PDB file of C-alpha atoms in Angstrom:
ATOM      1  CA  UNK A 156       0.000   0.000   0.000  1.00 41.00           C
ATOM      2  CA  UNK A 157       1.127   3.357  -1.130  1.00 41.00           C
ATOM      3  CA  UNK A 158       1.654   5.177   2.049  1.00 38.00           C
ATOM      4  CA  UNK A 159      -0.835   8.119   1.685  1.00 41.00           C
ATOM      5  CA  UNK A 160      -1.819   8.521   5.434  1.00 35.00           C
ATOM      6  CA  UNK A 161       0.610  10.205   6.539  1.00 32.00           C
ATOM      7  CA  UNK A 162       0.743  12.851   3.595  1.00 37.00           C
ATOM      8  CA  UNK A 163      -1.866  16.186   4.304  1.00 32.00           C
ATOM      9  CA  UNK A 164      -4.655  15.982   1.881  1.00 35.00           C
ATOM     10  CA  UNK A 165      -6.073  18.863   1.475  1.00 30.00           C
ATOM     11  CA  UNK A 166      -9.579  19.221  -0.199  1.00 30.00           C
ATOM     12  CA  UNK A 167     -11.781  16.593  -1.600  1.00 29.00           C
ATOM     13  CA  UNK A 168      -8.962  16.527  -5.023  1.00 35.00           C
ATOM     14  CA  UNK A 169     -11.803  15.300  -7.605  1.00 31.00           C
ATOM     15  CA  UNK A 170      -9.775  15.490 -10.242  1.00 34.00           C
ATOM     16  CA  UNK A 171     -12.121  15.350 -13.566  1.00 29.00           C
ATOM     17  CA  UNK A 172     -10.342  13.710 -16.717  1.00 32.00           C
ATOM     18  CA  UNK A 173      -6.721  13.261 -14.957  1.00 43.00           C
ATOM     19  CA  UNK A 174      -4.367  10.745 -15.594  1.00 51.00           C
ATOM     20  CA  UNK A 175      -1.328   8.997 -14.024  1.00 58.00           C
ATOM     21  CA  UNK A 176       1.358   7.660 -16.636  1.00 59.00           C
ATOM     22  CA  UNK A 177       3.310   4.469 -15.421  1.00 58.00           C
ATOM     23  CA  UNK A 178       6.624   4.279 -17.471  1.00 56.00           C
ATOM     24  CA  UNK A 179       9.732   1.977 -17.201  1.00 54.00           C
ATOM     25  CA  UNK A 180      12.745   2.202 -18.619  1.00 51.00           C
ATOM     26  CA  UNK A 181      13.474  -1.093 -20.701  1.00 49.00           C
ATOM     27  CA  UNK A 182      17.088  -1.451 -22.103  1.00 53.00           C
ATOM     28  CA  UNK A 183      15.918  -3.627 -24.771  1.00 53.00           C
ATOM     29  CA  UNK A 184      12.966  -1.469 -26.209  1.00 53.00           C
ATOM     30  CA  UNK A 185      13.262   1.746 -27.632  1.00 50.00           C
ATOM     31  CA  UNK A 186      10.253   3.141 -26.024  1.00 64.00           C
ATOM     32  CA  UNK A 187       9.353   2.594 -22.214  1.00 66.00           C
ATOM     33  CA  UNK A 188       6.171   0.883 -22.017  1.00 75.00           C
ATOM     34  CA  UNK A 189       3.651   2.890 -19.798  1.00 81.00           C
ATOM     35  CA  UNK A 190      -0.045   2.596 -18.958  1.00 86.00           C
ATOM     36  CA  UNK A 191      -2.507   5.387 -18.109  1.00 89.00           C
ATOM     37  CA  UNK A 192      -4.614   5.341 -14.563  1.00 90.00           C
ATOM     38  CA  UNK A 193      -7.287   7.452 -14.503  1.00 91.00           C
ATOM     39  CA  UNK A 194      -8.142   9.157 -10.965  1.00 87.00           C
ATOM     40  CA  UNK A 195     -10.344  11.631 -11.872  1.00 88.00           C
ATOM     41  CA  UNK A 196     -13.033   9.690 -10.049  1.00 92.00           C
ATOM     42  CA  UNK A 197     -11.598   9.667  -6.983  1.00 85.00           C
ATOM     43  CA  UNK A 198     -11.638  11.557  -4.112  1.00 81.00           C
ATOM     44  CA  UNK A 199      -8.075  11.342  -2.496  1.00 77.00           C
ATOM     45  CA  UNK A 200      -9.198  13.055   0.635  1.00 75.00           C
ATOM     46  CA  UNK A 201     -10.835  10.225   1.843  1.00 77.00           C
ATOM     47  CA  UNK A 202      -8.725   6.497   2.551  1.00 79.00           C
ATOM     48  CA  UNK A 203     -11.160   4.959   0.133  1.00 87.00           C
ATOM     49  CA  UNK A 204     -10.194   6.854  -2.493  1.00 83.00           C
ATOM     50  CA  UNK A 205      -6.260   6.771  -1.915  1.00 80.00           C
ATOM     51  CA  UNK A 206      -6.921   2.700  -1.666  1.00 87.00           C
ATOM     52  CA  UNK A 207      -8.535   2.393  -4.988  1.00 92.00           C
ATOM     53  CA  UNK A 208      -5.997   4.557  -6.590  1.00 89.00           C
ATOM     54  CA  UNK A 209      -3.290   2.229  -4.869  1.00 89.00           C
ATOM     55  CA  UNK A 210      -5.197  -0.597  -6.233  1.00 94.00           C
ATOM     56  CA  UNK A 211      -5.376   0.317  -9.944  1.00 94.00           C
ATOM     57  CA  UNK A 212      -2.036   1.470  -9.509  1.00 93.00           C
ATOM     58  CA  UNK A 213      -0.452  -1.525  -8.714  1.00 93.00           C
ATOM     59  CA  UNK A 214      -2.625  -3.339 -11.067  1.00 93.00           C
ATOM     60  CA  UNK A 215      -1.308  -1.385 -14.023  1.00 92.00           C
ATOM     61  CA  UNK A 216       2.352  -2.227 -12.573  1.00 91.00           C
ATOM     62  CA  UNK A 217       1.429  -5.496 -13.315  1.00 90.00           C
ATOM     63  CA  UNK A 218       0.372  -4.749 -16.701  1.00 89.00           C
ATOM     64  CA  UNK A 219       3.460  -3.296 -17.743  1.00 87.00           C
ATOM     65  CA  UNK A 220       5.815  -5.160 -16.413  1.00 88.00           C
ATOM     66  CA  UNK A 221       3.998  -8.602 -17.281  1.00 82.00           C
ATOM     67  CA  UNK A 222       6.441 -11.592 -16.542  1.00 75.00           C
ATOM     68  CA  UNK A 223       6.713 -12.605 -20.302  1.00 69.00           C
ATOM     69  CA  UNK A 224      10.579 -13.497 -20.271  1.00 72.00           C
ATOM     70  CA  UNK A 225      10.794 -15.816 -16.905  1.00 76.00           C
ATOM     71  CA  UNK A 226      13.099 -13.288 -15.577  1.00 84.00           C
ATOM     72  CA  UNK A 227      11.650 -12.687 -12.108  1.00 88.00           C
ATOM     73  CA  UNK A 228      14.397 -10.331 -10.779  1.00 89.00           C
ATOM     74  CA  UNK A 229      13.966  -7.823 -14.076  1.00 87.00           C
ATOM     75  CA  UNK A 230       9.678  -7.925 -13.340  1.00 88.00           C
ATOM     76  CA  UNK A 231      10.490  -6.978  -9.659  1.00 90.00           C
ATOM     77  CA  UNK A 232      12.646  -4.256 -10.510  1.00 89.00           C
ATOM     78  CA  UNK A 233      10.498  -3.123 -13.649  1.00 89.00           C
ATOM     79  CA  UNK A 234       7.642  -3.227 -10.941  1.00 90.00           C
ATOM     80  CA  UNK A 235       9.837  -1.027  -8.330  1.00 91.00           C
ATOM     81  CA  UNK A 236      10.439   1.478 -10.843  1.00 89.00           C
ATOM     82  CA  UNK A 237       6.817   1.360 -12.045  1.00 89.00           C
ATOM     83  CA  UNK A 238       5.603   2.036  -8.312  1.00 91.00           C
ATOM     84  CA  UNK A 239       8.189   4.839  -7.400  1.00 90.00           C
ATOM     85  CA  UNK A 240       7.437   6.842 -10.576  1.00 87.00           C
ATOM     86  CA  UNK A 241       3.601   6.662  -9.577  1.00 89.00           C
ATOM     87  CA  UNK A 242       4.236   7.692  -6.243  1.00 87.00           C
ATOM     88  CA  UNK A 243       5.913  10.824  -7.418  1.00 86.00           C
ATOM     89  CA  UNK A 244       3.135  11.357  -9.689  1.00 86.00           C
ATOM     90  CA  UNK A 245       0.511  11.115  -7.172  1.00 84.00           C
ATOM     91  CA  UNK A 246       2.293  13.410  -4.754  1.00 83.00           C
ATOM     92  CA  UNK A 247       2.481  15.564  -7.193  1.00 80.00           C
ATOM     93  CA  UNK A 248      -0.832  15.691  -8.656  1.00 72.00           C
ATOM     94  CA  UNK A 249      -2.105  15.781  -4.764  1.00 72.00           C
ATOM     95  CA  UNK A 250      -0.171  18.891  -3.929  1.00 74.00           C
ATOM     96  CA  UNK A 251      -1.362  20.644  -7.242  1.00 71.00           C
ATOM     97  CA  UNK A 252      -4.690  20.206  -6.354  1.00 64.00           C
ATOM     98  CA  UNK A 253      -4.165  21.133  -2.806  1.00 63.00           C
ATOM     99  CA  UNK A 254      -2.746  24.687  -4.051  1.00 63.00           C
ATOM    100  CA  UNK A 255      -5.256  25.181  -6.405  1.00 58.00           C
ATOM    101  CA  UNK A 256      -8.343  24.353  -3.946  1.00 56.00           C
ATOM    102  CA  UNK A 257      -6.573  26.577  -1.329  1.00 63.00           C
ATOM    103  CA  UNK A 258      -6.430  29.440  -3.990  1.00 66.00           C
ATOM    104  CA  UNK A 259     -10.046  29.877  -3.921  1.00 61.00           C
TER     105      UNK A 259
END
C-alpha cells in the first residue's frame, strides 16, 4: 500500500479527466512501455479513495511489467520502478490540487 496517510490531503482533489502515466525504462525497447490510470473519479481526501488509486495502480504495474521473459528479478525491478514513478506522480498531482483548492 502506497503510504498516503501520513501525507496532508487537502480538499476533496476530484480530479475530472486526470491521468497517471506508469513508465519503465526497458534497455531492450526503444520506447518505455507505460499505462494510463485514470483518478479523476476519486476523491483522495478520503482512505477509500487513496486505496482504490493504490489498487489500480499496482494493477497497471502489473500490466506493464507482465512476466513474459521468466526473468523474475527484471519484473520486480520493472515493478519497483513502475511504483516509485507513480508515487511521485501522485504526490504531485495531490499537492497541485491542494494549491489550487486553497487558492479559492
Amino acid at each position: 500500500m502506497l503510504n498516503f496517510a501520513n501525507r496532508s490531503l487537502a480538499g476533496t482533489a476530484a480530479l475530472v479527466a486526470t491521468m497517471l502515466t506508469l513508465a519503465v525504462a526497458t534497455p531492450l525497447r526503444a520506447e518505455a512501455p507505460s499505462v494510463k490510470v485514470a483518478y479523476g473519479d476519486l476523491n483522495l481526501g478520503t482512505q477509500a479513495g487513496v486505496d482504490a488509486l493504490d489498487s489500480r495502480i499496482h494493477h497497471a504495474a502489473r500490466k506493464v511489467c507482465a512476466d513474459n521473459s521468466g526473468d523474475r528479478m527484471a519484473v520486480a525491478q520493472c515493478r519497483s520502478t513502475a511504483l516509485k514513478s507513480a508515487r511521485s506522480q501522485v504526490a504531485m498531482a495531490v499537492k497541485a490540487e491542494g494549491t489550487r483548492l486553497a487558492s479559492r
